[in-house]
PDB file of C-alpha atoms in Angstrom:
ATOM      1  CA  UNK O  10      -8.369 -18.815  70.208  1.00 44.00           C
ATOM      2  CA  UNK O  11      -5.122 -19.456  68.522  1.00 46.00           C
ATOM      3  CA  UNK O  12      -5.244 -18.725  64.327  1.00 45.00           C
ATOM      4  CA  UNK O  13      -4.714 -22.291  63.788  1.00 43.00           C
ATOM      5  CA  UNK O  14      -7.884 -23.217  65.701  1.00 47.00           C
ATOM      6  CA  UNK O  15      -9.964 -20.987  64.145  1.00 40.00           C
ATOM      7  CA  UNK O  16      -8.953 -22.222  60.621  1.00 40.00           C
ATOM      8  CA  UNK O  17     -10.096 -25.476  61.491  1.00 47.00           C
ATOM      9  CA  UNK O  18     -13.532 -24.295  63.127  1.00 48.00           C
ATOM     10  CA  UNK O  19     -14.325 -22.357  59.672  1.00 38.00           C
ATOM     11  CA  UNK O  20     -13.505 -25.125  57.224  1.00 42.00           C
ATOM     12  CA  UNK O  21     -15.345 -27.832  59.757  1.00 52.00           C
ATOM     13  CA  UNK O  22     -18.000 -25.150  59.510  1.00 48.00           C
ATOM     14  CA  UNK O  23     -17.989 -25.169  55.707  1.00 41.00           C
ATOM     15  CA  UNK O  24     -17.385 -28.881  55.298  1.00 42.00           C
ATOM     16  CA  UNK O  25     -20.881 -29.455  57.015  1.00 45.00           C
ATOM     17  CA  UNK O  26     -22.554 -26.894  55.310  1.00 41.00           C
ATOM     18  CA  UNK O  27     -20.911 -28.114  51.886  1.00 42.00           C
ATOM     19  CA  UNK O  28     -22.454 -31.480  52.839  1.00 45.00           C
ATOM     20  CA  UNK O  29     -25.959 -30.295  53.658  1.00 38.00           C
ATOM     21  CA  UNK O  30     -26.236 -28.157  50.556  1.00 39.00           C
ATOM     22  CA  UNK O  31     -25.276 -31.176  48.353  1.00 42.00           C
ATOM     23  CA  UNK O  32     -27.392 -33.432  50.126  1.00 46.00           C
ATOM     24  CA  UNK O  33     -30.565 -31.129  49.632  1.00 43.00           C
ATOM     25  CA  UNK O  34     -29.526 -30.987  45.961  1.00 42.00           C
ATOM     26  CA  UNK O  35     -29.800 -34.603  45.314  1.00 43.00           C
ATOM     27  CA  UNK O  36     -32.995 -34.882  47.119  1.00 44.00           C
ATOM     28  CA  UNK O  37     -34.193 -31.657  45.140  1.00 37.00           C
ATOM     29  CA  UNK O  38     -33.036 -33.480  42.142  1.00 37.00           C
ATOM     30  CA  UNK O  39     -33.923 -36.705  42.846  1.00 44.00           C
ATOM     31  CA  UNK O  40     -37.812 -35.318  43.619  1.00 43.00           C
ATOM     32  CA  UNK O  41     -37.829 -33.393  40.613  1.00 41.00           C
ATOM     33  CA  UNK O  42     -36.774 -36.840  38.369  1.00 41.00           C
ATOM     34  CA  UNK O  43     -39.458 -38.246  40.775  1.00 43.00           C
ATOM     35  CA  UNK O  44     -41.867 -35.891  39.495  1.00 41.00           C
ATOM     36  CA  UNK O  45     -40.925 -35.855  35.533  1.00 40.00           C
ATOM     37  CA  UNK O  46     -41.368 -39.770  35.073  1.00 39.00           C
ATOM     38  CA  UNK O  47     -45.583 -39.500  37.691  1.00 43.00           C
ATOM     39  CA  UNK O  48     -46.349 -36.803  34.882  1.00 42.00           C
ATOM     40  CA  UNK O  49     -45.384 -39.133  31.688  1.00 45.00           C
ATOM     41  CA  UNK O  50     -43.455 -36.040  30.659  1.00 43.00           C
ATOM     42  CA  UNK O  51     -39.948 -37.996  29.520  1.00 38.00           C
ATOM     43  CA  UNK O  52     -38.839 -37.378  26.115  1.00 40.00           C
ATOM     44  CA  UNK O  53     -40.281 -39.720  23.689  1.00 43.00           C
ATOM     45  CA  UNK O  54     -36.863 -41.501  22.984  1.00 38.00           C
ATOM     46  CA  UNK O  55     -37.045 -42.552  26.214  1.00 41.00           C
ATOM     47  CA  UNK O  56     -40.396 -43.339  26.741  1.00 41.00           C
ATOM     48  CA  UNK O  57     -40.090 -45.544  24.316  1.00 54.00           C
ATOM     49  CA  UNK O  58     -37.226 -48.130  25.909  1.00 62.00           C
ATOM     50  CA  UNK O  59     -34.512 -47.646  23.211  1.00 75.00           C
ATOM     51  CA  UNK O  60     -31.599 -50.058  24.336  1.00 85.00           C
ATOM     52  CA  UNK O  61     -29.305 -49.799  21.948  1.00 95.00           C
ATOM     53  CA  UNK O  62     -27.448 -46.792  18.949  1.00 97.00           C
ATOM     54  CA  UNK O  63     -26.680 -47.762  15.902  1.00 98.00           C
ATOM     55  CA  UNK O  64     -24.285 -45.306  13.314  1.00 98.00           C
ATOM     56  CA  UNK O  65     -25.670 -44.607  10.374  1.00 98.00           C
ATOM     57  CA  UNK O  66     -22.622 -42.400   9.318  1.00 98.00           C
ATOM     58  CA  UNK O  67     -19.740 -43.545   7.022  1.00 98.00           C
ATOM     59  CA  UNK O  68     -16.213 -43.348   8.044  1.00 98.00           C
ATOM     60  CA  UNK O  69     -14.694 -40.359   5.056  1.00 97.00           C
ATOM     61  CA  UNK O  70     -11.651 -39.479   4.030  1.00 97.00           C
ATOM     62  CA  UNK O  71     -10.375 -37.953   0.507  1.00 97.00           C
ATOM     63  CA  UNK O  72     -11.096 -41.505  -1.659  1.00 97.00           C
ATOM     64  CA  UNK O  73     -15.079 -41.270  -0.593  1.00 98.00           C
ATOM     65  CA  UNK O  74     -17.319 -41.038  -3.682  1.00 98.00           C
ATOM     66  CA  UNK O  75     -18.673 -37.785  -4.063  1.00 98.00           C
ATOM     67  CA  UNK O  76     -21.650 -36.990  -6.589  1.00 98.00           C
ATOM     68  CA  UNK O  77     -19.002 -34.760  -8.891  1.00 97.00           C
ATOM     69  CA  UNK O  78     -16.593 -37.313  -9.005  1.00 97.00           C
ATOM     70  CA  UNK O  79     -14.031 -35.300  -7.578  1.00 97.00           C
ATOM     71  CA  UNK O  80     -12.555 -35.533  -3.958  1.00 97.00           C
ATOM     72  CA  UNK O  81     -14.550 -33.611  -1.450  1.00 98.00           C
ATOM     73  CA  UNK O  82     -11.479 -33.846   1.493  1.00 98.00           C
ATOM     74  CA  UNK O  83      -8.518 -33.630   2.330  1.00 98.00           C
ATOM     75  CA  UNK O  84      -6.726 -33.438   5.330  1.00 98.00           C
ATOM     76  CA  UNK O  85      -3.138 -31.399   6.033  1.00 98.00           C
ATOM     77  CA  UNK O  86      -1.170 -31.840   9.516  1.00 98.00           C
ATOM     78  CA  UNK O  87       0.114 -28.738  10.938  1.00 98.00           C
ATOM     79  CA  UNK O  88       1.153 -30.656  14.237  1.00 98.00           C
ATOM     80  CA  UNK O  89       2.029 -33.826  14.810  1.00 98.00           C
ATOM     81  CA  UNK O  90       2.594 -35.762  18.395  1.00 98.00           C
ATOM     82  CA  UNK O  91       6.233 -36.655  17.671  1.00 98.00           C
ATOM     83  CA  UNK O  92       7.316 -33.020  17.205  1.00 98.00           C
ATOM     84  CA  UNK O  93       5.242 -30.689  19.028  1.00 98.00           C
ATOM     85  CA  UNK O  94       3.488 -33.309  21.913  1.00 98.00           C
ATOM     86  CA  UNK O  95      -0.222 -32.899  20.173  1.00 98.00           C
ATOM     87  CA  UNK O  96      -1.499 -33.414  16.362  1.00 98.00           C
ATOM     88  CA  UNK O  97      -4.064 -30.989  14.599  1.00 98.00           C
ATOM     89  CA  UNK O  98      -4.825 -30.957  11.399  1.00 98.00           C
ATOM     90  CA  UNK O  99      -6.375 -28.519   8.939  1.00 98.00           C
ATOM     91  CA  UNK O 100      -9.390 -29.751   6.719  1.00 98.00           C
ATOM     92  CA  UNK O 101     -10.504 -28.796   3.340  1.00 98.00           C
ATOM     93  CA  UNK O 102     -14.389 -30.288   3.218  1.00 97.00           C
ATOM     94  CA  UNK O 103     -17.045 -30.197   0.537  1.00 98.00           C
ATOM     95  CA  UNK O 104     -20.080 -29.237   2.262  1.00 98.00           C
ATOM     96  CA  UNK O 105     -21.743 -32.752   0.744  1.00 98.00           C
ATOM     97  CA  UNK O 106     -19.113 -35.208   1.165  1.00 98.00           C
ATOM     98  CA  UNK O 107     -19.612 -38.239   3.492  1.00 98.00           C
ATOM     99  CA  UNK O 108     -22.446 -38.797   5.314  1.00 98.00           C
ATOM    100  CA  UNK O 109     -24.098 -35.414   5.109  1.00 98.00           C
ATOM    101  CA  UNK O 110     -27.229 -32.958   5.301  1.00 98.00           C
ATOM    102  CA  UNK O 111     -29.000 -31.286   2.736  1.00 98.00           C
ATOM    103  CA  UNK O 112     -30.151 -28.228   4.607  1.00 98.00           C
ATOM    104  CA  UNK O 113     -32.623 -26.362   2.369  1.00 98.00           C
ATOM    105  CA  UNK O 114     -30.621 -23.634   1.739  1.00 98.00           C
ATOM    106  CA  UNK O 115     -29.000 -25.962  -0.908  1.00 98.00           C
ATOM    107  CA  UNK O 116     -31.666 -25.894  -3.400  1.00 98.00           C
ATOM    108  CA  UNK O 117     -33.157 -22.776  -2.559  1.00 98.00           C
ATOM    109  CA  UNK O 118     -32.961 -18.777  -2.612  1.00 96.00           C
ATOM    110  CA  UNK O 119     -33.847 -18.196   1.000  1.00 96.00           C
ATOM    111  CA  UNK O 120     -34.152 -21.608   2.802  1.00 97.00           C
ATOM    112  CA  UNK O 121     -32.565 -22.866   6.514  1.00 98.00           C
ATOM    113  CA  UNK O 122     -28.878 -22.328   6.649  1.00 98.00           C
ATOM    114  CA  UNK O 123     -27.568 -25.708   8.176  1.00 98.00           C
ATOM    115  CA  UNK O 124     -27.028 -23.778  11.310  1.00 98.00           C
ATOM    116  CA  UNK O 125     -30.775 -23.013  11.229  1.00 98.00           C
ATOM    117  CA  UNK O 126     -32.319 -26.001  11.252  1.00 98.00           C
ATOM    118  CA  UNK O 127     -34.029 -26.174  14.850  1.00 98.00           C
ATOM    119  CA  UNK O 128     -32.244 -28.721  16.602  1.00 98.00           C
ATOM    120  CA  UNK O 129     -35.924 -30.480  17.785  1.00 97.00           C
ATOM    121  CA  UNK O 130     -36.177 -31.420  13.878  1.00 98.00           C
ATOM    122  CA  UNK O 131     -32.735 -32.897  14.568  1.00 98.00           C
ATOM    123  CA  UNK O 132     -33.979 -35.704  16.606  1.00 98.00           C
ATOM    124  CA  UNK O 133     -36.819 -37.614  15.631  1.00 98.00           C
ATOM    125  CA  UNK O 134     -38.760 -40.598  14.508  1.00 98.00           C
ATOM    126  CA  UNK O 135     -36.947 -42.594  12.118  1.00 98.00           C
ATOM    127  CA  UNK O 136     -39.192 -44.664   9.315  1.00 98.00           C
ATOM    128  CA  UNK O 137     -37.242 -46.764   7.027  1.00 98.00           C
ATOM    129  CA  UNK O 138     -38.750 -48.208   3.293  1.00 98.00           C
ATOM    130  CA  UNK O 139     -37.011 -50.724   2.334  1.00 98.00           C
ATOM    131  CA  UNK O 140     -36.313 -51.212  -1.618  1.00 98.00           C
ATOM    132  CA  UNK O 141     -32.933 -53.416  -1.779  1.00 98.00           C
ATOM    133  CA  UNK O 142     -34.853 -56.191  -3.527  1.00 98.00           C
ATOM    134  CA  UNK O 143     -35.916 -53.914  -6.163  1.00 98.00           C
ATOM    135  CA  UNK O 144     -32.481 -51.928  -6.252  1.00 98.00           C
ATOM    136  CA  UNK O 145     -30.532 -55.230  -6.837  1.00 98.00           C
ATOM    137  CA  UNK O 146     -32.666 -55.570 -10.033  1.00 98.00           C
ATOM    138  CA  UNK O 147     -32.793 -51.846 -11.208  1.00 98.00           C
ATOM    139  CA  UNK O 148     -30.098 -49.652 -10.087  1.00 98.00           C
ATOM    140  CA  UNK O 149     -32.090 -46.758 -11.503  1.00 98.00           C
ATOM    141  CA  UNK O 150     -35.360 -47.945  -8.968  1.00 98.00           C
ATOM    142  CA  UNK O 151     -37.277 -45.372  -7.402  1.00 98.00           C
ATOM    143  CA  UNK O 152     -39.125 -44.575  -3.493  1.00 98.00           C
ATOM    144  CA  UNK O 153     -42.784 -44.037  -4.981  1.00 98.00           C
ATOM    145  CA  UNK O 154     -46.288 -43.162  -3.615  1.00 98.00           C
ATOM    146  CA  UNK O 155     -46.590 -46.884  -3.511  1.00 98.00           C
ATOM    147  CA  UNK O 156     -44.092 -47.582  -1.315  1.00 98.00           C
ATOM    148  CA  UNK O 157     -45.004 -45.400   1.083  1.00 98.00           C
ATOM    149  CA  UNK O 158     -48.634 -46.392   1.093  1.00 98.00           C
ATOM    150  CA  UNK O 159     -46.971 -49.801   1.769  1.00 98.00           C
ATOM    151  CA  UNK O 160     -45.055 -48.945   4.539  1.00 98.00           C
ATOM    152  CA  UNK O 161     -48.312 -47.023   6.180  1.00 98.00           C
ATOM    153  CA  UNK O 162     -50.158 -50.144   5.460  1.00 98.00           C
ATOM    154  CA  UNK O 163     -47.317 -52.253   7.513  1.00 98.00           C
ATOM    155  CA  UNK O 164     -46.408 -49.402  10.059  1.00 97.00           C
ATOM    156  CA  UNK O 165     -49.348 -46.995  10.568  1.00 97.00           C
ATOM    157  CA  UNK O 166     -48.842 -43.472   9.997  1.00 98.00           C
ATOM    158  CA  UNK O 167     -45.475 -41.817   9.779  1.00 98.00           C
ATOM    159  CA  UNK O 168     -44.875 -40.022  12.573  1.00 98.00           C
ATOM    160  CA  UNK O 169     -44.758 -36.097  13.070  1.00 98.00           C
ATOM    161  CA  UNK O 170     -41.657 -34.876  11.870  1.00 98.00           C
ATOM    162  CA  UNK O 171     -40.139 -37.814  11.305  1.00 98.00           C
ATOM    163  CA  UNK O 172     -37.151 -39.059   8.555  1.00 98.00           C
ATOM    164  CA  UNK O 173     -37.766 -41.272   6.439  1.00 98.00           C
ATOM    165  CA  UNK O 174     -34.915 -43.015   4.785  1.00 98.00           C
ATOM    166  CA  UNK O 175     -34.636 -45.152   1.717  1.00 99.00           C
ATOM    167  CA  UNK O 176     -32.722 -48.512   2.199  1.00 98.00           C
ATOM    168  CA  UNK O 177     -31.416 -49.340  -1.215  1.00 98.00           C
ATOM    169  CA  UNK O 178     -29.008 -51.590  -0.195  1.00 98.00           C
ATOM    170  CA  UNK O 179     -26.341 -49.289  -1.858  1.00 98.00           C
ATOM    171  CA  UNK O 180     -24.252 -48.308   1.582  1.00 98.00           C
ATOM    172  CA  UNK O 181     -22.200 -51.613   0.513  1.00 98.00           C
ATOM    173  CA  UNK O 182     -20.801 -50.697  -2.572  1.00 98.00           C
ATOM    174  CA  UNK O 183     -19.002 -47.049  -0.857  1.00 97.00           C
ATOM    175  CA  UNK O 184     -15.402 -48.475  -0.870  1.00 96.00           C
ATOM    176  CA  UNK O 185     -15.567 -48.830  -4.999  1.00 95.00           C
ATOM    177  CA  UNK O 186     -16.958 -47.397  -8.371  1.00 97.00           C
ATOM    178  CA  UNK O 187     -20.599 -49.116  -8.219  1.00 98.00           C
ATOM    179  CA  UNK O 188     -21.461 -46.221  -5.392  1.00 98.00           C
ATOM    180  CA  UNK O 189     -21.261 -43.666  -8.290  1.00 98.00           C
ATOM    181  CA  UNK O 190     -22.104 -46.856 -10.912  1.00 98.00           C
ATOM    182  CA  UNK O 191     -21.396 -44.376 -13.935  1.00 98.00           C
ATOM    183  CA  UNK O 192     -21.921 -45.468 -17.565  1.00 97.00           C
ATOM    184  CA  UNK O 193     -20.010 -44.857 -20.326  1.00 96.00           C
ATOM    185  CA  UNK O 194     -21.896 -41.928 -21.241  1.00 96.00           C
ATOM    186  CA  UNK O 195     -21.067 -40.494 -17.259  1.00 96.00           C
ATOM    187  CA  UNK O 196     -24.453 -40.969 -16.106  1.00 98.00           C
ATOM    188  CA  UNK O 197     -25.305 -42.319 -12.673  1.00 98.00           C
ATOM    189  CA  UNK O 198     -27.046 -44.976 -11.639  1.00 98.00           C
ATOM    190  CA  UNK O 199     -28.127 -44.900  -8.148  1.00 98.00           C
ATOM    191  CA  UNK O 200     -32.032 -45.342  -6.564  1.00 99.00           C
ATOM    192  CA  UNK O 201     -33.819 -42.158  -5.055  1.00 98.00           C
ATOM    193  CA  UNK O 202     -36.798 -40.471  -4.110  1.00 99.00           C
ATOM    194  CA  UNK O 203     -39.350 -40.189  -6.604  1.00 98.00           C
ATOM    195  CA  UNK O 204     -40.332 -36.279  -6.932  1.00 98.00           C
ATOM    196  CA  UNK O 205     -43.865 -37.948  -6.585  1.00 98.00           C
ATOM    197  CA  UNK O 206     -43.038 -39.469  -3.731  1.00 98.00           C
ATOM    198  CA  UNK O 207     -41.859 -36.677  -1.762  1.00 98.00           C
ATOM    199  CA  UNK O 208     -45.050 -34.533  -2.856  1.00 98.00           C
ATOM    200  CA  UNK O 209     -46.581 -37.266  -1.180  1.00 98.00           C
ATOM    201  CA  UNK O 210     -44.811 -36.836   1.851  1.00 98.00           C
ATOM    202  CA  UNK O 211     -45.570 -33.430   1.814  1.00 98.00           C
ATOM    203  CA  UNK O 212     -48.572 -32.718   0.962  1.00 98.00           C
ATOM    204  CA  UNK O 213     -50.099 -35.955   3.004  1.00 98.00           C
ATOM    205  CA  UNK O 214     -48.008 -36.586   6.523  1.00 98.00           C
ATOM    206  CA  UNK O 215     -45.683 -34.431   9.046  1.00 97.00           C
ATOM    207  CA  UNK O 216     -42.164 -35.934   7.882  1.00 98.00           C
ATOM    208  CA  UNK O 217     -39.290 -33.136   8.595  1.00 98.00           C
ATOM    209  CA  UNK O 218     -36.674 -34.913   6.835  1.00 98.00           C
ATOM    210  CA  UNK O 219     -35.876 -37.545   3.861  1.00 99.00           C
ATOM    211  CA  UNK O 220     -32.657 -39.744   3.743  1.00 99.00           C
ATOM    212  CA  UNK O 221     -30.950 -41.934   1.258  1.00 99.00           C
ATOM    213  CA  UNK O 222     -27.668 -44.245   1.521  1.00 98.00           C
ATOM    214  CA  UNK O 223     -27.271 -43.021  -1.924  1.00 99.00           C
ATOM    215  CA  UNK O 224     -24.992 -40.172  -3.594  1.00 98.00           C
ATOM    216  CA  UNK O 225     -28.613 -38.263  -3.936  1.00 98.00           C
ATOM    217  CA  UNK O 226     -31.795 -37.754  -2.976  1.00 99.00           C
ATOM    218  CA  UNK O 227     -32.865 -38.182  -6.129  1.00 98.00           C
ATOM    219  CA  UNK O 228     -32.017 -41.286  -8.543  1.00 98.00           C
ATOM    220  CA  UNK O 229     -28.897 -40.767 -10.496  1.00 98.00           C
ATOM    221  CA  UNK O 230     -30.158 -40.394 -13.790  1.00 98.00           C
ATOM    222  CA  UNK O 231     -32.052 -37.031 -12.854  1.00 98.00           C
ATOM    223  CA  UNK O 232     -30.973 -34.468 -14.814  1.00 94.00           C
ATOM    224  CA  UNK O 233     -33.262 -31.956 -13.113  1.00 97.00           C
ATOM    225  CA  UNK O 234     -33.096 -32.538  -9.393  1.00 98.00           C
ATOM    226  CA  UNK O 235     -36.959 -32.425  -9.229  1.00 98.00           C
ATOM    227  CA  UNK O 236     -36.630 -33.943  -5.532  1.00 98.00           C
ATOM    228  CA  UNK O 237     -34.686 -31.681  -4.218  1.00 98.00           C
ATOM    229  CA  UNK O 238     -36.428 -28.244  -5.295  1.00 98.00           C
ATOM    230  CA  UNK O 239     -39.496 -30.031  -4.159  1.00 98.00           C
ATOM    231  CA  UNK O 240     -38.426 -30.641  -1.038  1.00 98.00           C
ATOM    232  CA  UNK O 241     -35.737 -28.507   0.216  1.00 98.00           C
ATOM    233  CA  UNK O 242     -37.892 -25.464  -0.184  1.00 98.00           C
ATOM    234  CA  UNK O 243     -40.462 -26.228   2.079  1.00 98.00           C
ATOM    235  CA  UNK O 244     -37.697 -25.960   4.785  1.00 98.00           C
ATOM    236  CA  UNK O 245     -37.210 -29.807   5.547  1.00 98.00           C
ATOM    237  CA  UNK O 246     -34.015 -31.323   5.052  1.00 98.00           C
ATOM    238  CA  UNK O 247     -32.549 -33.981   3.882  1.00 99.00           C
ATOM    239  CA  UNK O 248     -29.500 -37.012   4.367  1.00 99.00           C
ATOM    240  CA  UNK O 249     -27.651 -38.067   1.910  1.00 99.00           C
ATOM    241  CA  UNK O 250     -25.029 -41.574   2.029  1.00 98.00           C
ATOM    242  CA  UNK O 251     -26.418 -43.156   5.050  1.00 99.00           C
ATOM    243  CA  UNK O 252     -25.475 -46.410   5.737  1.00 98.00           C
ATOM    244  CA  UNK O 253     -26.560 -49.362   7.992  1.00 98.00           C
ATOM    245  CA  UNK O 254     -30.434 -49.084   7.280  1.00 98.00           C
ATOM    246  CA  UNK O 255     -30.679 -52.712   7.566  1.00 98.00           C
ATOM    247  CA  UNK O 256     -29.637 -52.567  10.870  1.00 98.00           C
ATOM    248  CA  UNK O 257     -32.543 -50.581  12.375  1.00 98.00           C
ATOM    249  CA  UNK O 258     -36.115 -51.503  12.097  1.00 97.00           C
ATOM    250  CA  UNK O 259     -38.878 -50.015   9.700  1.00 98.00           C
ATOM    251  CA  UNK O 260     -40.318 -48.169  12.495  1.00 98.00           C
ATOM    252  CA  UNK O 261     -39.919 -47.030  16.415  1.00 96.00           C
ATOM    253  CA  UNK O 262     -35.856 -46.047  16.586  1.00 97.00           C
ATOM    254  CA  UNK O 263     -35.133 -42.270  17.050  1.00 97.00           C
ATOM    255  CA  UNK O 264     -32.288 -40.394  14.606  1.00 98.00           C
ATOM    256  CA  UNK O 265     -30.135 -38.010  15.986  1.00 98.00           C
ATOM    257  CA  UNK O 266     -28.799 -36.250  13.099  1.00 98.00           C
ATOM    258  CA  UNK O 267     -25.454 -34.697  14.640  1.00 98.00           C
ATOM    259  CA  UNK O 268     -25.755 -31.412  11.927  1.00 98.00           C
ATOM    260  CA  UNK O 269     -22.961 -28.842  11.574  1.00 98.00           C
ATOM    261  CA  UNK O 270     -23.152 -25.627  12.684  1.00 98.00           C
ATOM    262  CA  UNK O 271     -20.988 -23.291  10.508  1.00 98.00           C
ATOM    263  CA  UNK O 272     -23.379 -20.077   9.699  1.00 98.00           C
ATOM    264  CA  UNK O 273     -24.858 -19.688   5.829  1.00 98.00           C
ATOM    265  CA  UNK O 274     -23.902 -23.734   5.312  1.00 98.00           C
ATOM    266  CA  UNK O 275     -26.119 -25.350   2.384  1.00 98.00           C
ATOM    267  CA  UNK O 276     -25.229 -28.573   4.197  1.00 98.00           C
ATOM    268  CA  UNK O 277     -22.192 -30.557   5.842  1.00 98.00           C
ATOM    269  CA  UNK O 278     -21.051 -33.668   6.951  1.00 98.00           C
ATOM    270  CA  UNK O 279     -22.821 -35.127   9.837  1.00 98.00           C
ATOM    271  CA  UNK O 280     -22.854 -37.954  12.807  1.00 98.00           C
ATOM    272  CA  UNK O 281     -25.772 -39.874  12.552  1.00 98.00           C
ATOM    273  CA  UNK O 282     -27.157 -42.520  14.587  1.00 98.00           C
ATOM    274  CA  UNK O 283     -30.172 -44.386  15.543  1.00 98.00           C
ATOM    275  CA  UNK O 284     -31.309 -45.145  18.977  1.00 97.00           C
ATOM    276  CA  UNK O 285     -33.233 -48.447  18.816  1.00 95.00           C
TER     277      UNK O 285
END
């Protein structure tokens, strides 16, 4: 048999093996998808029909408010596309700049480094309390035990390991001075958790996380941070600066919180959404 003949017998040999291998695969697959959705074993996102994401993260760049006052980034282009046929550029980021996680580290000895945090506690239930009404009145207004009796009342229980977020209303007023809304004295005036509140949360349901689209997870009058070395400690994390809480219901859409994963990190920027 001539050399050219047998290449083609060995690759017409291959081709139809190639083709049975990859058929088998699908089926394998397709049997074992077959299987996952008889057993009601699909992940609970999906179980539970979300059709549509919505970002909860901020676009940042180095005129974002940051609690301190001072810019938290700042961005330097080493290459550019004209020049060199690619841009990079090299960042200088405050840890809590932007849309961004508290990991517990930050107001603790000993807690999760950001890269810690166990990515299941990264996606979960989102619950939403919603206190714009009384925010547009009080800037200095407060999540309380109240409120989240409320929303139990409304919502039934909040679900294990879920986030729940203050809506505040305050997202809107990122591009300008009312974000920080400092006095004359340089004292904040932003809503937050009440320390009570997140005892509450605690002590009485299975939340993982707490998020604000505020500068803080407490209000910005504290002068103690009582929220966060209640919370933070117990290894739960929190989100600070969210933003398009209206746009998600008080209950049933799954966060993704999209964490960083640089090692010791008391926190960093993050992409956030919502799967409603």
């Amino acid at each position: 048999m001539c050399d050219l003949c047998v290449i083609n017998a060995v690759k017409d040999r291959m081709l139809s093996r190639r083709g049975f291998l990859t058929g088998s695969a699908a089926s394998v697959v397709g049997a074992a998808a077959a299987a996952t959705l008889a057993s009601g074993t699909t992940t609970p996102a999906m179980a539970a029909g979300h059709g549509g994401v919505v970002d909860m993260t901020h676009a940042y760049d180095g005129t974002f408010p940051t609690y301190f006052g001072q810019p938290g980034f700042s961005a330097d282009q080493a290459f550019n596309f004209k020049e060199h046929g690619f841009n990079l550029f090299n960042l200088s980021i405050n840890e809590h700049t932007g849309t961004h996680v508290d990991a517990p580290l930050h107001f603790s000895a000993d807690g999760q480094a950001v890269n810690e945090i166990p990515v299941t506690n990264l996606v979960c239930p989102l619950a939403v309390i919603d206190i714009a009404a009384r925010a547009a009145e009080d800037a200095d207004a407060q999540v309380t035990p109240e409120d989240i009796t409320a929303w139990i009342a409304a919502n039934g229980p909040i679900p294990e390991g879920a986030c729940v977020a203050m809506h505040s209303g305050w997202a809107a007023k990122s591009a300008d001075a009312g974000f920080r809304n400092a006095d004359g004295e340089g004292k904040m005036h932003f809503p937050g958790f009440h320390v009570e509140a997140a005892k509450m949360l605690i002590e009485e349901t299975g939340a993982g996380a707490i998020g604000v689209d505020t500068l803080s997870l407490d209000y910005g009058l504290s002068g103690d941070f009582a929220t966060h070395y209640a919370w933070l400690p117990t290894n739960r994390y929190g989100i600070e600066c969210l933003t398009n809480l209206d746009k998600v219901p008080a209950s049933g859409a799954t966060l993704v919180v999209g964490a960083p994963t640089h090692r010791g990190g008391s926190g960093g920027p993050a992409r956030i959404f919502a799967m409603v």
